[in-house]
């Protein structure tokens, strides 16, 4: 092309043909690249360049060569593999283990002495969750918070990992040799052999103990029960009926229930079974409401005469549920019970009424209780045999009066039964005598079988000193606890989930304990130790249990099997055996009982100590459990501490406020602890929870709270009517509380009505929701739509659901300091409010969890869509998408979202075994909240799909629902109009939280109905 | 009165008058002399505060949000308070540079440059807080809608926080461009003043983008400037409107209010002018620019403060009226709690500083006394910080369910971070006074006395063409 022929020129010099200019134009770069000799001299280039460059100047080729080499080097360097962690499948798969599928083992709970049946959920050989055994006749599927939390105690890093001698490891053989030598030595020197055993154990344990006692003549057993409740109960019944037993109680049959300081829903005897019975007795029929029209009642009509009275010194969980509640001082307990028995005797036709009335203590009840006692006596008498009087005090006179009252009412055989009670071993050696013998140097060997009297006995300190005088002292504690520290040898027991065992829940009902994992450490069951220390052949715990089952249970079992092995398989599968038993021989004798009335009475004082078990820690044996320590007390909402509860009026008079330190002195001992102003406390009462102040529980429980047992010094187990002195000691210890606001501020979040109002209008105090308009088109729920109903009438506030949720969802415990900053992590919490008069308030409980709103306020505000709505109506939190703006939590009306303020570690190799592999562990900086146990929903759906059947109503249970002792929580599919939850949602009592905001919660609460009326 | 009376408007804006070269010399002087000891002291103090803040932020990011005093109920406190505070500060700059420009308010010329710089620095401080308030700030880029390989994963366009991201980034971009365009003639001046071949000259030459002062260049420049002013104007309203929607679109009583957008915009202008005054009063004194930033400038700004302060006060009252009139018990409680609850001290601090203290500006004596103004503006700065604190914290700490009510107490880390943000702000501002002209040389020349007086009477008659004349039909 013609214009191509025009030669372009860059400058006039180039056009002219200036050689210098032409040479410059030839060069590609106007300036040298910084890789020449000069650059090398100035240190800019790498040494390798020197070898590559040719002729003093770096060539283009050389440069590219170097670049290529660098790229290749980088590439090769990047070829190093990330560290590989291999997942090795089973070479030969063990029978019955499918990775990712849980195995369930029926077993017995060891949280307290109630002997509830549980199912242990085991994954890959490790138990991860305790669920109630729905078939167990007593607990019927419920488990309390303590039972739930026993998983943490199983994987407690503070457990002893091998037998120890004075803290140094010693082999089992060496230990046994030392023990046998020591026992032999004691026998030869004529010194005493003493065993300190718990009050309530099991038949196999008792028979092994009997063998041990037989092997060492002269050996005697002292029984130790820290709370002293069962001892007093059993002793009173022994006096009255000649049978040392814990009676079986049927709260569901009691139309009138009078409870004198008896916390049967919280900690007394068997709270789970009682809560189930209690809820059953008070259940209301389901009445649907649609557009103002009421449907047919479904279920039995309520009993309008059913009423629960509670007279107690300090507010308890049971008192919070009562229809009528009256505070009374601890010293007024016996006079009030006496007054009641006197009134009942007047109305009774019982042949012994005169004898009982004549034997009654002289003290008359306080004047302000006269009217309530009149009314109570009238109601009790009207109910007759369908009435029940209970007393929770560990005071023999009070228990005896209680027996008298029930006897006058004719309640024995209906609401309370001694013939089918659980018999306790006969009292052998009083513990006080052991002290005397130790002091006198008469004891050659002392064995503590799972008891910790150095901590829990009022004179434990003295015992610790005395133990040094015994040549041989042994403990079978699972850790170096207070007692085990002071004995010579520790023969650590298995954790309950590692042990075999049995227990008599009531006569004719044996709960079986089977292990769900091999022992984690070099421990040995206490029965095996006992067996090893007895003469004759050593037996394993399994052999001991089977032998007893074959001899005792198999012949008398209600459910017959042709062979013992078939029977045994079935029994282990069920977790319990029912046997045909003759009733306990019991005949009422007023003379014996009356003698107990005559015990000396306490003189009232202005400060009376009331020591009680807390719902979480009970007698303190599980103090090294972070879940229980962080479980807010249902009534005080404190965590990680015990406090002295005093009445608001008293606090004002003394100028005390929450957190002020006081020194309490009783029986010559003093403790200093913070005050908590607690409504419902009697003005003269100072209520302190036991179970705190451990010094050798482990790294978690040590030094939490104050030990109140020493205040009972010299008193033995009778722990009521303790006169105390209270001194403001100055200083403050702010309490860590999960809830600081006690009043509902008149807001309708918890709706209550009286039974009378409800019967007049089942929608009483619960106007029907009006339909609200929305700008949104709404979600579609083509398949399931999950929902929940929570019956506030059944909920007692026991907090089992809180721990169940924590166990299921790997929720961390964050510690006292973080809770006091308002950062506890519970997905499900129990809100507690007070209403009415502060001296005897109405207590309202409300389980609060994510409401899975239809128009969820959290969903719209998240900038990164980390919280979204599922097609099944769940509000889902996507942890790995969350960047942590916390906007969702701010916009959440019930404030149920929980933020990971720090990295909450799950590092301990033992403790982390408790984690549920189905639920991810959240890292710091992300939000979390209730998922409605989506992992359980998915599992349930997968099972149904595998079997090719539709999902049945009630098949999927959330963790909170499963463990609820009073079955207050119902979960299910709202798209199925016949599901239980759908019906409850339509109940006239159902309301939804903050409906007026149009957020559309899928959780319905059912109005709480109380029979407070006249 | 003989001759003619000058209206306030006609009072010379540069007083006593200066010649064109004097103006250039005086404004360029701080950049051309060695920094004084007091500058070093001020910079040292600012950098020390900045270092404190950097340390606190590092600690927080490394450890977790738990180092702050937040809890399950109060999810935001100092973080978002500081964010809204700093965004608000920024507003005066844009208002002065864009809206006052469009309204032909000539007095803006000597303050707009530094006010705009203040805007940029304040927005930088503000932007820090949404970033560090995240639980996982290293994933902050997830708030941007960028194509990704995570399936159809996208951001949530319904979330006001996302709107914030767009609003703030747009605002910052426009403000930066506007400021830079406005700087170009001055940068050229500085380029020309610098010694031939010096680094300074090279830098300014690069930044001046080949400015040659020709009539065409001026014309284009003015057109662009006008357009950008038009673009920036809606941003003055939109940014704080959107910031207010973080609260207004939630359903928390105390946040969920329709008056928030105008209330926040007025509050932002109010606080921004207070901050401009605070800075200017110091700067004019320290840099000897009292004849260019005259008392009249200060007085004009105090008038803006009276107006916006009045709007803010009205908003406070309206909120209470709405709370009462709505009949909503939660709303009602929130406002009673604000005024009489545990954070009442914060509320009354806010009221005293924001509603009562600006009333002093009704007095001419106070309005014309720089140090009195300074004191009042400090109060307003404090008050406006507390306004955001009151909105954020008192609404959150006691909301629907009494069971969740709690108290919030800041930690050392939070206070340190707030102080650090002031350190950042002052560090940037002090550096700005050293490296760029604090007052627009070109624009101030346009308001010199000569342009206002009848021909012939001007004592400093200089050919008018030498300076850009932005006004039309003036004098």
Short mmCIF file of C-alpha atoms in Angstrom, two decimals, chain B residues 52-210:
data_model
loop_
_atom_site.label_atom_id
_atom_site.label_comp_id
_atom_site.label_asym_id
_atom_site.label_seq_id
_atom_site.Cartn_x
_atom_site.Cartn_y
_atom_site.Cartn_z
CA UNK B 52 -2.59 3.93 71.40
CA UNK B 53 -5.58 3.33 69.16
CA UNK B 54 -3.60 1.07 66.85
CA UNK B 55 -2.48 -0.98 69.83
CA UNK B 56 -6.03 -1.30 71.11
CA UNK B 57 -7.39 -2.30 67.73
CA UNK B 58 -4.62 -4.86 67.27
CA UNK B 59 -5.36 -6.34 70.66
CA UNK B 60 -9.07 -6.48 69.94
CA UNK B 61 -8.69 -8.07 66.52
CA UNK B 62 -6.22 -10.60 67.89
CA UNK B 63 -8.28 -11.51 70.94
CA UNK B 64 -11.93 -11.02 70.18
CA UNK B 65 -14.80 -8.58 70.57
CA UNK B 66 -14.96 -9.79 74.16
CA UNK B 67 -12.27 -7.25 74.96
CA UNK B 68 -15.04 -4.69 74.66
CA UNK B 69 -17.78 -4.24 77.22
CA UNK B 70 -20.57 -5.55 75.02
CA UNK B 71 -22.88 -8.36 76.08
CA UNK B 72 -25.77 -10.50 74.89
CA UNK B 73 -28.15 -7.54 75.11
CA UNK B 74 -26.00 -4.63 74.04
CA UNK B 75 -24.40 -5.73 70.79
CA UNK B 76 -23.25 -2.30 69.72
CA UNK B 77 -22.01 0.57 71.82
CA UNK B 78 -18.80 2.56 71.36
CA UNK B 79 -18.17 1.04 67.94
CA UNK B 80 -21.30 2.24 66.21
CA UNK B 81 -21.49 5.40 68.34
CA UNK B 82 -18.05 6.39 67.08
CA UNK B 83 -18.97 5.42 63.55
CA UNK B 84 -22.05 7.64 63.43
CA UNK B 85 -20.21 10.41 65.24
CA UNK B 86 -17.40 10.52 62.71
CA UNK B 87 -19.68 10.23 59.71
CA UNK B 88 -21.66 13.11 61.12
CA UNK B 89 -18.53 15.21 61.52
CA UNK B 90 -17.83 14.73 57.87
CA UNK B 91 -21.08 16.25 56.79
CA UNK B 92 -20.18 19.87 57.34
CA UNK B 93 -17.36 19.62 54.83
CA UNK B 94 -19.63 18.50 52.05
CA UNK B 95 -22.29 20.95 53.05
CA UNK B 96 -19.83 23.84 52.97
CA UNK B 97 -18.15 22.81 49.79
CA UNK B 98 -21.13 21.68 47.76
CA UNK B 99 -24.36 23.17 49.02
CA UNK B 100 -22.98 26.54 50.00
CA UNK B 101 -21.22 26.61 46.66
CA UNK B 102 -24.47 26.07 44.84
CA UNK B 103 -26.10 28.75 46.95
CA UNK B 104 -23.29 31.13 46.05
CA UNK B 105 -22.25 31.69 49.62
CA UNK B 106 -18.99 33.45 49.03
CA UNK B 107 -17.86 33.26 52.62
CA UNK B 108 -17.32 29.54 52.22
CA UNK B 109 -14.20 30.11 50.13
CA UNK B 110 -11.80 30.43 53.01
CA UNK B 111 -13.09 27.41 54.94
CA UNK B 112 -14.17 24.89 52.34
CA UNK B 113 -10.75 23.36 51.72
CA UNK B 114 -10.07 22.42 55.29
CA UNK B 115 -13.67 21.49 55.88
CA UNK B 116 -13.47 19.05 53.00
CA UNK B 117 -10.21 17.67 54.29
CA UNK B 118 -11.90 17.23 57.62
CA UNK B 119 -14.68 15.33 55.85
CA UNK B 120 -12.26 12.91 54.29
CA UNK B 121 -10.39 12.28 57.51
CA UNK B 122 -13.59 11.92 59.48
CA UNK B 123 -14.95 9.41 56.99
CA UNK B 124 -11.70 7.47 57.28
CA UNK B 125 -12.09 7.39 61.06
CA UNK B 126 -15.72 6.40 60.64
CA UNK B 127 -14.99 3.60 58.20
CA UNK B 128 -12.61 2.05 60.68
CA UNK B 129 -15.39 1.20 63.11
CA UNK B 130 -17.71 -0.94 60.97
CA UNK B 131 -14.59 -2.86 60.02
CA UNK B 132 -13.26 -3.53 63.48
CA UNK B 133 -16.67 -4.06 65.06
CA UNK B 134 -17.03 -7.28 63.10
CA UNK B 135 -16.42 -10.51 64.90
CA UNK B 136 -14.28 -11.66 62.01
CA UNK B 137 -12.93 -8.50 60.36
CA UNK B 138 -10.65 -10.49 58.09
CA UNK B 139 -13.78 -11.53 56.23
CA UNK B 140 -15.04 -7.97 55.87
CA UNK B 141 -14.79 -8.19 52.10
CA UNK B 142 -17.84 -10.43 52.19
CA UNK B 143 -20.01 -7.36 52.48
CA UNK B 144 -19.14 -6.45 48.90
CA UNK B 145 -21.24 -8.01 46.15
CA UNK B 146 -18.42 -9.51 44.13
CA UNK B 147 -18.72 -12.55 41.86
CA UNK B 148 -17.59 -15.60 43.76
CA UNK B 149 -17.27 -19.31 43.50
CA UNK B 150 -19.63 -20.05 46.39
CA UNK B 151 -22.62 -20.93 44.29
CA UNK B 152 -25.21 -18.23 44.19
CA UNK B 153 -23.98 -16.65 47.42
CA UNK B 154 -24.68 -12.96 47.35
CA UNK B 155 -25.01 -10.17 49.83
CA UNK B 156 -28.28 -9.22 51.46
CA UNK B 157 -29.57 -6.16 49.68
CA UNK B 158 -32.27 -5.78 52.33
CA UNK B 159 -29.75 -5.08 55.05
CA UNK B 160 -29.17 -1.43 55.96
CA UNK B 161 -25.59 -2.33 56.82
CA UNK B 162 -25.07 -3.12 53.17
CA UNK B 163 -26.60 0.19 52.17
CA UNK B 164 -24.10 1.74 54.54
CA UNK B 165 -21.25 0.11 52.69
CA UNK B 166 -22.42 1.65 49.45
CA UNK B 167 -23.34 4.98 50.97
CA UNK B 168 -20.06 5.46 52.75
CA UNK B 169 -17.87 4.30 49.89
CA UNK B 170 -19.74 6.53 47.42
CA UNK B 171 -19.54 9.43 49.78
CA UNK B 172 -15.84 9.00 50.33
CA UNK B 173 -15.12 8.65 46.61
CA UNK B 174 -17.11 11.72 45.59
CA UNK B 175 -15.69 13.77 48.45
CA UNK B 176 -12.17 12.80 47.53
CA UNK B 177 -12.62 13.62 43.85
CA UNK B 178 -14.35 16.89 44.64
CA UNK B 179 -11.62 17.91 47.01
CA UNK B 180 -8.89 16.95 44.59
CA UNK B 181 -10.47 18.80 41.66
CA UNK B 182 -10.77 21.86 43.84
CA UNK B 183 -7.11 21.55 44.73
CA UNK B 184 -5.78 21.49 41.17
CA UNK B 185 -5.38 25.27 40.58
CA UNK B 186 -3.66 25.62 43.93
CA UNK B 187 -1.43 22.66 43.24
CA UNK B 188 -0.41 24.38 40.04
CA UNK B 189 0.37 27.53 42.01
CA UNK B 190 2.50 25.54 44.39
CA UNK B 191 4.21 23.82 41.48
CA UNK B 192 5.08 27.17 40.04
CA UNK B 193 6.40 28.44 43.33
CA UNK B 194 8.65 25.47 43.90
CA UNK B 195 12.25 25.58 42.78
CA UNK B 196 12.97 24.24 39.33
CA UNK B 197 13.93 20.55 39.47
CA UNK B 198 13.05 20.05 43.08
CA UNK B 199 11.18 17.01 44.23
CA UNK B 200 8.47 19.27 45.49
CA UNK B 201 7.98 20.65 42.05
CA UNK B 202 7.82 17.17 40.56
CA UNK B 203 5.19 16.05 42.98
CA UNK B 204 3.06 19.12 42.57
CA UNK B 205 3.51 18.94 38.80
CA UNK B 206 2.19 15.40 38.85
CA UNK B 207 -0.76 16.35 41.02
CA UNK B 208 -1.58 19.53 39.10
CA UNK B 209 -2.23 17.39 36.04
CA UNK B 210 -0.82 19.89 33.61
#
